[in-house]
Short mmCIF file of C-alpha atoms in Angstrom, two decimals:
data_model
loop_
_atom_site.label_atom_id
_atom_site.label_comp_id
_atom_site.label_asym_id
_atom_site.label_seq_id
_atom_site.Cartn_x
_atom_site.Cartn_y
_atom_site.Cartn_z
CA ARG A 6 -151.49 205.29 159.82
CA ARG A 7 -152.99 202.31 158.08
CA VAL A 8 -151.29 198.94 157.67
CA HIS A 9 -149.82 198.56 154.17
CA GLY A 10 -151.88 195.70 152.79
CA GLY A 11 -152.20 192.00 153.48
CA THR A 12 -148.54 191.18 152.87
CA SER A 13 -147.39 193.58 155.56
CA ARG A 14 -149.92 192.22 158.00
CA ARG A 15 -148.79 188.67 157.39
CA CYS A 16 -145.13 189.61 157.77
CA CYS A 17 -145.80 191.42 161.01
CA ALA A 18 -147.74 188.45 162.35
CA CYS A 19 -144.90 186.09 161.46
CA VAL A 20 -142.30 188.33 163.08
CA CYS A 21 -144.47 188.57 166.20
CA VAL A 22 -144.63 184.79 166.47
CA CYS A 23 -140.90 184.53 165.88
CA SER A 24 -140.19 187.10 168.56
CA LEU A 25 -142.33 185.15 171.01
CA LEU A 26 -140.55 181.90 170.26
CA SER A 27 -137.17 183.64 170.44
CA PHE A 28 -138.01 185.04 173.83
CA VAL A 29 -138.96 181.61 175.14
CA LEU A 30 -135.71 180.14 173.85
CA LEU A 31 -133.65 182.99 175.27
CA GLU A 32 -135.38 182.65 178.63
CA THR A 33 -134.56 178.94 178.73
CA MET A 34 -130.96 179.32 177.55
CA GLY A 35 -130.13 182.58 179.24
CA ARG A 36 -130.80 181.36 182.74
CA GLY A 37 -128.88 178.17 182.33
CA GLY A 38 -131.44 175.48 182.99
CA ASP A 39 -131.43 172.91 185.77
CA ASP A 40 -130.91 169.25 184.95
CA SER A 41 -132.35 168.31 188.34
CA ILE A 42 -135.88 168.78 187.09
CA HIS A 43 -135.48 165.63 184.99
CA GLN A 44 -134.43 163.48 187.94
CA LYS A 45 -136.82 161.27 189.86
CA PRO A 46 -137.28 162.98 193.24
CA SER A 47 -137.08 161.06 196.47
CA LEU A 48 -140.36 160.52 198.29
CA ASP A 49 -138.58 159.83 201.58
CA SER A 50 -140.71 161.15 204.46
CA GLU A 51 -137.78 163.29 205.54
CA VAL A 52 -138.05 165.37 202.35
CA GLU A 53 -141.82 165.19 201.90
CA PRO A 54 -143.64 168.39 200.89
CA ALA A 55 -143.94 170.64 203.92
CA LEU A 56 -147.61 171.34 203.21
CA LEU A 57 -148.56 167.72 203.90
CA ARG A 58 -148.59 168.98 207.48
CA ASP A 59 -150.31 172.01 208.99
CA PRO A 60 -147.97 175.01 209.36
CA PRO A 61 -146.49 175.26 212.88
CA PHE A 62 -147.04 179.04 213.00
CA SER A 63 -150.02 181.40 213.01
CA VAL A 64 -150.94 184.35 210.80
CA LYS A 65 -150.28 186.68 213.75
CA GLN A 66 -146.77 185.30 214.16
CA LEU A 67 -146.11 185.90 210.46
CA ARG A 68 -147.47 189.43 210.67
CA ASP A 69 -145.28 190.17 213.67
CA ALA A 70 -142.21 189.03 211.72
CA ILE A 71 -142.73 191.78 209.13
CA PRO A 72 -141.58 195.36 209.91
CA ALA A 73 -144.62 197.52 210.69
CA HIS A 74 -143.84 200.11 208.02
CA CYS A 75 -144.29 197.47 205.29
CA PHE A 76 -148.03 197.63 205.89
CA VAL A 77 -148.17 201.41 205.34
CA ARG A 78 -149.84 202.45 202.06
CA SER A 79 -148.58 205.78 200.76
CA ASN A 80 -150.68 207.69 198.25
CA PHE A 81 -147.60 209.61 197.14
CA LYS A 82 -145.51 206.49 196.44
CA SER A 83 -148.40 204.67 194.79
CA PHE A 84 -149.20 207.56 192.46
CA CYS A 85 -145.50 207.90 191.62
CA TRP A 86 -145.47 204.27 190.50
CA LEU A 87 -148.69 204.82 188.56
CA ALA A 88 -147.07 207.83 186.86
CA HIS A 89 -143.99 205.68 186.16
CA ASP A 90 -146.12 203.22 184.15
CA VAL A 91 -148.23 205.86 182.42
CA VAL A 92 -145.16 207.83 181.29
CA LEU A 93 -143.53 204.68 179.91
CA ILE A 94 -146.71 203.80 178.00
CA ILE A 95 -147.13 207.29 176.54
CA ALA A 96 -143.46 207.49 175.59
CA SER A 97 -143.70 204.12 173.82
CA PHE A 98 -146.81 205.23 171.92
CA TYR A 99 -144.97 208.38 170.84
CA LEU A 100 -141.78 206.64 169.72
CA ALA A 101 -143.77 203.99 167.83
CA SER A 102 -145.48 206.72 165.83
CA PHE A 103 -142.19 207.19 163.92
CA ILE A 104 -141.80 203.54 162.87
CA ASP A 105 -143.88 203.93 159.70
CA HIS A 106 -142.22 207.21 158.75
CA SER A 107 -141.03 207.32 155.16
CA SER A 108 -137.43 207.71 156.30
CA VAL A 109 -137.49 204.29 158.03
CA PRO A 110 -136.55 201.42 155.66
CA SER A 111 -139.34 198.89 155.14
CA PHE A 112 -137.28 195.93 156.36
CA LEU A 113 -136.48 197.79 159.60
CA ARG A 114 -140.15 198.28 160.37
CA TYR A 115 -140.57 194.50 160.56
CA VAL A 116 -138.01 194.54 163.36
CA LEU A 117 -139.13 197.69 165.17
CA TRP A 118 -142.84 196.83 165.40
CA PRO A 119 -142.29 193.50 167.23
CA ILE A 120 -139.85 195.25 169.57
CA TYR A 121 -142.49 197.88 170.30
CA TRP A 122 -145.19 195.25 170.82
CA PHE A 123 -143.06 193.32 173.29
CA ILE A 124 -141.91 196.37 175.27
CA GLN A 125 -145.31 198.05 175.33
CA GLY A 126 -146.79 194.74 176.47
CA LEU A 127 -144.44 194.86 179.45
CA PHE A 128 -145.53 198.41 180.31
CA PHE A 129 -149.22 197.50 179.91
CA THR A 130 -148.68 194.54 182.25
CA GLY A 131 -147.11 196.84 184.86
CA LEU A 132 -150.22 199.02 184.71
CA TRP A 133 -152.36 195.89 185.07
CA VAL A 134 -150.48 195.03 188.27
CA VAL A 135 -151.08 198.54 189.70
CA ALA A 136 -154.82 198.07 189.10
CA HIS A 137 -154.54 194.62 190.69
CA GLU A 138 -153.07 196.31 193.76
CA CYS A 139 -156.05 198.68 193.80
CA GLY A 140 -158.38 195.69 193.83
CA HIS A 141 -156.64 194.44 196.97
CA ARG A 142 -156.84 197.89 198.61
CA GLY A 143 -153.04 197.98 198.58
CA PHE A 144 -152.70 201.13 196.48
CA SER A 145 -154.25 203.48 199.03
CA ALA A 146 -155.94 203.48 202.42
CA SER A 147 -158.94 205.05 200.65
CA ASP A 148 -161.36 202.67 198.93
CA ALA A 149 -162.52 205.52 196.70
CA VAL A 150 -158.95 206.11 195.45
CA ASN A 151 -158.38 202.39 194.96
CA ASP A 152 -161.56 201.94 192.96
CA GLY A 153 -161.11 205.11 190.92
CA VAL A 154 -157.59 204.26 189.82
CA GLY A 155 -158.33 200.56 189.43
CA LEU A 156 -161.44 201.13 187.34
CA VAL A 157 -159.68 203.46 184.89
CA ALA A 158 -156.48 201.41 184.60
CA HIS A 159 -158.18 198.04 184.21
CA SER A 160 -160.79 199.36 181.80
CA PHE A 161 -157.98 200.70 179.62
CA LEU A 162 -156.76 197.07 179.44
CA LEU A 163 -160.28 195.70 178.81
CA VAL A 164 -160.61 194.18 182.28
CA PRO A 165 -163.97 194.42 184.12
CA TYR A 166 -162.38 195.86 187.25
CA HIS A 167 -165.07 195.32 189.89
CA SER A 168 -166.14 191.96 188.49
CA TRP A 169 -162.54 190.75 188.55
CA ARG A 170 -161.97 192.33 191.99
CA ILE A 171 -164.86 190.36 193.47
CA SER A 172 -163.90 186.98 192.00
CA HIS A 173 -160.21 187.55 192.73
CA ALA A 174 -161.00 188.24 196.39
CA LYS A 175 -162.67 184.82 196.52
CA HIS A 176 -159.55 183.28 195.00
CA HIS A 177 -157.47 184.76 197.82
CA LYS A 178 -160.03 183.65 200.39
CA TYR A 179 -160.11 180.05 199.16
CA THR A 180 -156.74 179.44 197.50
CA ALA A 181 -156.10 175.73 196.75
CA ASN A 182 -159.61 174.76 197.89
CA MET A 183 -161.00 172.31 195.33
CA GLU A 184 -164.61 173.32 195.97
CA LEU A 185 -164.34 177.10 196.40
CA ASP A 186 -161.22 178.48 194.68
CA GLU A 187 -162.03 180.65 191.67
CA VAL A 188 -159.20 180.05 189.21
CA PHE A 189 -156.82 177.31 188.05
CA VAL A 190 -158.99 174.70 189.71
CA PRO A 191 -157.60 171.29 188.65
CA GLY A 192 -159.69 168.91 186.61
CA THR A 193 -160.34 165.47 188.07
CA ARG A 194 -159.56 162.00 186.73
CA SER A 195 -163.19 161.27 185.86
CA ALA A 196 -163.33 164.28 183.52
CA PHE A 197 -160.88 162.63 181.08
CA THR A 198 -162.03 160.06 178.54
CA SER A 199 -158.56 159.75 177.00
CA ASP A 200 -155.15 159.84 178.61
CA PRO A 201 -153.88 163.46 178.65
CA SER A 202 -150.30 162.19 178.67
CA ASP A 203 -150.80 160.88 175.13
CA LYS A 204 -150.46 164.41 173.70
CA THR A 205 -147.48 164.92 171.42
CA PRO A 206 -144.94 167.69 172.11
CA LEU A 207 -146.44 169.64 169.22
CA GLY A 208 -149.93 169.17 170.69
CA ASN A 209 -148.69 170.47 174.04
CA LEU A 210 -147.02 173.46 172.37
CA ILE A 211 -150.24 174.35 170.55
CA ALA A 212 -152.25 174.00 173.75
CA ILE A 213 -149.79 176.22 175.65
CA THR A 214 -150.03 178.83 172.88
CA PHE A 215 -153.82 178.87 173.14
CA MET A 216 -153.63 179.13 176.92
CA LEU A 217 -151.23 182.09 176.78
CA THR A 218 -153.18 184.00 174.12
CA ILE A 219 -156.88 183.39 174.74
CA GLY A 220 -156.79 181.91 178.25
CA TRP A 221 -157.51 185.22 179.98
CA PRO A 222 -160.49 186.23 177.79
CA ALA A 223 -161.79 182.64 178.05
CA TYR A 224 -161.74 182.90 181.84
CA LEU A 225 -163.60 186.22 181.82
CA LEU A 226 -166.15 185.14 179.21
CA ARG A 227 -166.66 181.44 180.02
CA ASN A 228 -165.07 180.88 183.44
CA VAL A 229 -162.54 178.49 181.88
CA THR A 230 -160.32 176.95 184.63
CA GLY A 231 -162.68 178.44 187.23
CA ARG A 232 -164.64 176.52 189.84
CA PRO A 233 -167.73 174.67 188.56
CA TYR A 234 -171.07 176.41 189.05
CA PRO A 235 -174.56 174.93 188.60
CA ARG A 236 -175.15 177.27 185.64
CA PRO A 237 -172.96 179.17 183.15
CA ALA A 238 -170.72 181.79 184.74
CA ASN A 239 -168.89 184.82 183.39
CA HIS A 240 -167.59 188.20 184.56
CA PHE A 241 -170.02 190.41 182.62
CA SER A 242 -173.52 189.31 183.62
CA PRO A 243 -174.82 190.86 186.88
CA SER A 244 -176.76 187.63 187.46
CA SER A 245 -173.70 185.40 187.03
CA PRO A 246 -173.39 182.87 189.89
CA ILE A 247 -169.95 184.32 190.63
CA PHE A 248 -171.63 187.37 192.18
CA LEU A 249 -174.04 187.99 195.01
CA PRO A 250 -177.17 190.04 194.23
CA SER A 251 -175.69 192.90 196.26
CA GLU A 252 -172.66 192.95 193.92
CA ALA A 253 -174.64 193.30 190.68
CA SER A 254 -174.32 197.09 190.57
CA TYR A 255 -170.52 196.80 190.58
CA VAL A 256 -170.68 194.50 187.57
CA VAL A 257 -172.81 197.08 185.74
CA ILE A 258 -170.30 199.84 186.56
CA SER A 259 -167.47 197.71 185.16
CA ASN A 260 -169.46 197.03 182.00
CA ILE A 261 -170.16 200.74 181.48
CA ALA A 262 -166.47 201.55 181.86
CA LEU A 263 -165.59 198.86 179.32
CA PHE A 264 -168.24 200.19 176.93
CA ILE A 265 -166.61 203.63 177.12
CA MET A 266 -163.23 202.06 176.38
CA PHE A 267 -164.61 200.20 173.35
CA ILE A 268 -166.19 203.43 172.11
CA SER A 269 -162.80 205.12 172.48
CA LEU A 270 -161.07 202.36 170.52
CA GLY A 271 -163.74 202.52 167.85
CA SER A 272 -163.29 206.28 167.57
CA CYS A 273 -159.54 205.84 167.19
CA ALA A 274 -160.10 203.22 164.50
CA TYR A 275 -162.38 205.63 162.64
CA LEU A 276 -159.83 208.44 162.83
CA VAL A 277 -156.57 206.61 162.13
CA GLY A 278 -157.63 203.19 160.85
CA VAL A 279 -158.20 199.74 162.31
CA GLY A 280 -154.66 198.71 161.43
CA ALA A 281 -153.15 201.47 163.52
CA VAL A 282 -155.27 200.52 166.55
CA VAL A 283 -154.20 196.90 166.16
CA LYS A 284 -150.53 197.85 165.89
CA PHE A 285 -150.40 200.44 168.65
CA TYR A 286 -152.83 198.84 171.11
CA GLY A 287 -154.16 195.43 170.04
CA ILE A 288 -150.96 193.40 169.84
CA PRO A 289 -149.49 194.83 173.09
CA TYR A 290 -152.83 193.90 174.69
CA LEU A 291 -152.25 190.28 173.60
CA TRP A 292 -148.85 190.41 175.30
CA VAL A 293 -150.63 191.41 178.52
CA ASN A 294 -152.74 188.27 178.19
CA PHE A 295 -149.55 186.26 177.67
CA TRP A 296 -147.82 187.60 180.77
CA LEU A 297 -150.90 187.51 182.96
CA VAL A 298 -151.69 183.86 182.25
CA LEU A 299 -148.04 182.78 182.37
CA ILE A 300 -147.44 184.46 185.73
CA THR A 301 -150.64 183.30 187.42
CA PHE A 302 -150.41 179.75 186.04
CA LEU A 303 -146.90 179.28 187.42
CA GLN A 304 -147.78 180.92 190.72
CA HIS A 305 -150.26 178.16 191.49
CA THR A 306 -149.33 175.15 189.36
CA ASP A 307 -146.47 172.71 189.74
CA LEU A 308 -145.80 169.10 190.67
CA TYR A 309 -145.27 169.86 194.36
CA VAL A 310 -148.19 172.29 194.88
CA PRO A 311 -151.14 170.56 196.61
CA HIS A 312 -154.87 171.21 196.59
CA PHE A 313 -157.23 170.32 199.39
CA ARG A 314 -160.75 169.13 200.08
CA GLY A 315 -162.83 169.29 203.24
CA ALA A 316 -161.30 169.69 206.68
CA ASP A 317 -157.72 169.40 205.44
CA TRP A 318 -158.01 172.86 203.89
CA ASN A 319 -157.58 176.02 205.92
CA TRP A 320 -156.85 179.57 204.85
CA LEU A 321 -153.18 179.66 205.89
CA ARG A 322 -152.41 176.31 204.30
CA GLY A 323 -154.04 177.45 201.07
CA ALA A 324 -152.27 180.81 201.04
CA LEU A 325 -148.92 179.01 201.25
CA CYS A 326 -149.75 176.96 198.13
CA THR A 327 -148.22 179.53 195.83
CA VAL A 328 -144.74 179.80 194.33
CA ASP A 329 -142.35 182.73 194.08
CA ARG A 330 -140.51 182.86 190.74
CA SER A 331 -138.11 185.46 189.39
CA TYR A 332 -138.37 186.76 185.81
CA GLY A 333 -135.09 188.63 186.08
CA SER A 334 -134.44 192.01 187.65
CA ILE A 335 -135.83 194.08 184.75
CA LEU A 336 -139.12 192.23 184.40
CA ASN A 337 -139.52 191.92 188.17
CA HIS A 338 -139.24 195.71 188.33
CA LEU A 339 -141.64 196.37 185.46
CA PHE A 340 -144.13 193.85 186.88
CA HIS A 341 -143.86 195.45 190.33
CA HIS A 342 -142.59 192.17 191.83
CA ILE A 343 -145.95 190.43 191.45
CA SER A 344 -144.25 187.09 190.84
CA ASP A 345 -141.16 187.02 193.05
CA THR A 346 -143.11 188.16 196.16
CA HIS A 347 -146.37 186.32 195.56
CA VAL A 348 -146.25 184.18 198.70
CA CYS A 349 -146.13 187.33 200.82
CA HIS A 350 -148.92 188.80 198.68
CA HIS A 351 -151.21 185.86 199.40
CA LEU A 352 -150.52 186.11 203.11
CA PHE A 353 -150.91 189.91 203.35
CA SER A 354 -152.47 191.24 200.16
CA LYS A 355 -152.70 194.86 201.36
CA ILE A 356 -148.93 195.23 201.54
CA PRO A 357 -148.03 197.55 198.63
CA HIS A 358 -145.58 196.20 196.08
CA TYR A 359 -142.86 198.69 197.03
CA HIS A 360 -142.65 197.02 200.46
CA ALA A 361 -143.19 193.44 199.28
CA GLN A 362 -139.52 192.54 198.81
CA GLU A 363 -138.59 193.62 202.32
CA ALA A 364 -141.61 191.80 203.74
CA THR A 365 -140.71 188.65 201.82
CA GLU A 366 -137.16 188.65 203.17
CA ALA A 367 -138.55 189.02 206.68
CA LEU A 368 -140.89 186.06 206.15
CA LYS A 369 -138.42 183.62 204.59
CA PRO A 370 -136.59 182.55 207.78
CA PHE A 371 -139.90 182.20 209.60
CA LEU A 372 -141.59 180.15 206.87
CA GLY A 373 -138.64 177.80 206.34
CA ARG A 374 -139.62 174.90 204.07
CA TYR A 375 -143.18 176.23 203.90
CA TYR A 376 -141.85 178.99 201.65
CA LEU A 377 -141.96 177.82 198.02
CA GLN A 378 -139.44 179.53 195.75
CA ASP A 379 -138.57 177.93 192.42
CA GLU A 380 -135.48 178.99 190.45
CA THR A 381 -136.24 176.75 187.47
CA PRO A 382 -136.02 178.78 184.21
CA ILE A 383 -139.49 180.07 183.37
CA ALA A 384 -139.87 178.31 180.01
CA VAL A 385 -138.74 174.99 181.52
CA ALA A 386 -141.08 175.41 184.49
CA LEU A 387 -143.98 176.17 182.13
CA TRP A 388 -143.34 173.04 180.07
CA ARG A 389 -142.91 170.89 183.17
CA ALA A 390 -146.10 172.14 184.81
CA PHE A 391 -148.27 172.09 181.69
CA CYS A 392 -147.21 168.62 180.54
CA ASN A 393 -147.30 166.95 183.96
CA CYS A 394 -150.02 168.75 185.94
CA ARG A 395 -153.03 167.23 184.18
CA PHE A 396 -155.56 166.28 186.86
CA VAL A 397 -156.10 165.29 190.48
CA GLU A 398 -158.00 162.37 191.93
CA ASP A 399 -161.76 162.42 192.44
CA VAL A 400 -161.30 161.27 196.03
CA GLY A 401 -158.91 162.29 198.77
CA SER A 402 -158.40 165.40 200.84
CA ILE A 403 -154.76 166.27 200.03
CA LEU A 404 -154.28 166.15 196.27
CA PHE A 405 -151.26 166.43 193.99
CA TYR A 406 -151.31 166.68 190.22
CA LYS A 407 -150.97 163.55 188.12
CA ARG A 408 -149.85 163.20 184.53
CA SER A 409 -151.39 159.99 183.23
CA LEU A 410 -154.53 157.95 183.75
CA ASN A 411 -152.16 155.02 184.27
CA ASP A 412 -150.89 156.56 187.51
CA GLU A 413 -152.05 154.78 190.65
CA THR A 414 -155.51 155.85 191.80
CA ASN A 415 -155.06 154.95 195.46
CA GLN A 416 -152.11 157.25 196.12
CA ASN A 417 -151.91 161.02 196.22
CA LYS A 418 -148.13 161.29 196.28
CA PRO A 419 -146.51 164.26 194.54
CA GLN A 420 -144.44 163.75 191.40
CA MET A 421 -141.89 166.14 192.95
CA CYS A 422 -141.43 166.91 196.64
CA GLY A 423 -140.62 170.59 196.22
CA PRO A 424 -138.82 173.16 194.07
CA PRO A 425 -135.56 171.57 192.83
CA THR A 426 -133.22 173.82 194.84
CA GLN A 427 -135.30 173.45 197.99
CA GLN A 428 -135.60 169.70 197.49
CA HIS A 429 -131.86 169.24 197.11
CA SER A 430 -131.18 171.41 200.15
CA ALA A 431 -133.42 169.15 202.23
CA VAL A 432 -131.63 166.05 200.95
CA SER A 433 -128.23 167.64 201.68
CA VAL A 434 -129.29 168.57 205.20
CA ARG A 435 -130.57 165.04 205.82
CA LYS A 436 -127.35 163.46 204.54
CA SER A 437 -125.21 165.92 206.49
CA GLY A 438 -127.15 165.14 209.64
CA LYS A 439 -126.64 161.40 209.21
CA SER A 440 -122.95 161.91 208.50
CA ASN A 441 -122.50 163.95 211.66
CA LYS A 442 -124.23 161.28 213.74
CA SER A 443 -121.97 158.57 212.33
CA ASN A 444 -118.90 160.59 213.27
#
């Protein structure tokens, strides 16, 4: 079914933007907010960020704290979850096919299409996460099964599966390492010729919109926010500096799979029209970009999350530089808990998502203050991180984000010592301890 002219397209675009803004407002208002994020945090050494010091535990001790069955990968369970996502996607496609039926009033279509786009975007994102699990070898004990499922699922979402799998493995290997991490690598003070804090709220909103819509393709095509390489890098060239010569064949396989997907989309456009492909597939695909960038940005970016250079970095310290955030029970379920169990995922990436909650609960008491969990409403956390996490210093080995070029250059203190709830708990414990001593 073809889109009914330019007016309809413009209306649908406007409604889509409105639905996005409405969602952001609802997310902020619905979860209540937290005034503490506007308060100046104490930099008392007793409530300093835990990751200023090396963790007092080993990876083996963390592994031993998790029940053994959490590490078991079940083909049956994994394929059931894959079927769960595929059925939801097919059902949504089918139901959406009735939206343009002559019996549906025109005004109602402008409401139903944005609802479909949003919901199908959630289902697409769930499928993306299943393919992500394949890339970590967490879907199955068989590499062939992992790569088969991952290649098909990611190609459907226009992701070069093997190319992403290779670079993403490096991200997990070097998380929070300024020289070697692969994504969301902070810029440095010297890279700015004007003060980034001078941006207006409208300028920040526009920049956030660009990040959430084209940030993912920009990373794949131009390595935007990735580590600097001596020559241009991308995820599609077998000779890209991201890949070793031995990995070039995997890049070619990913490109062939994407070519087949583009041919399929082109065939659909020929048969039913470009407008139908955009409505049924294209706009939900943009929602996947939105969720993917939002989730990953907030997993690794905030005022209290450090980055490291040189000998102060080690794998365990870097793996702990990630934040668990909840998107509510429904979205956590549809996203297979990729965000609210991400700390556990960085520590043990082969644990399948259906065991990740149990594993996280087992880790929390052991990690203590080294476990970063932020309950700040998502929209508020996004604004706080984007507006304040501008750059890090050119020198130093333990680095925290700074907001303005006017900030002191000789100090690498954090703007916030930890997630608001965690920070206040530490202050309460300290005050309680002093009170008890005085009594």
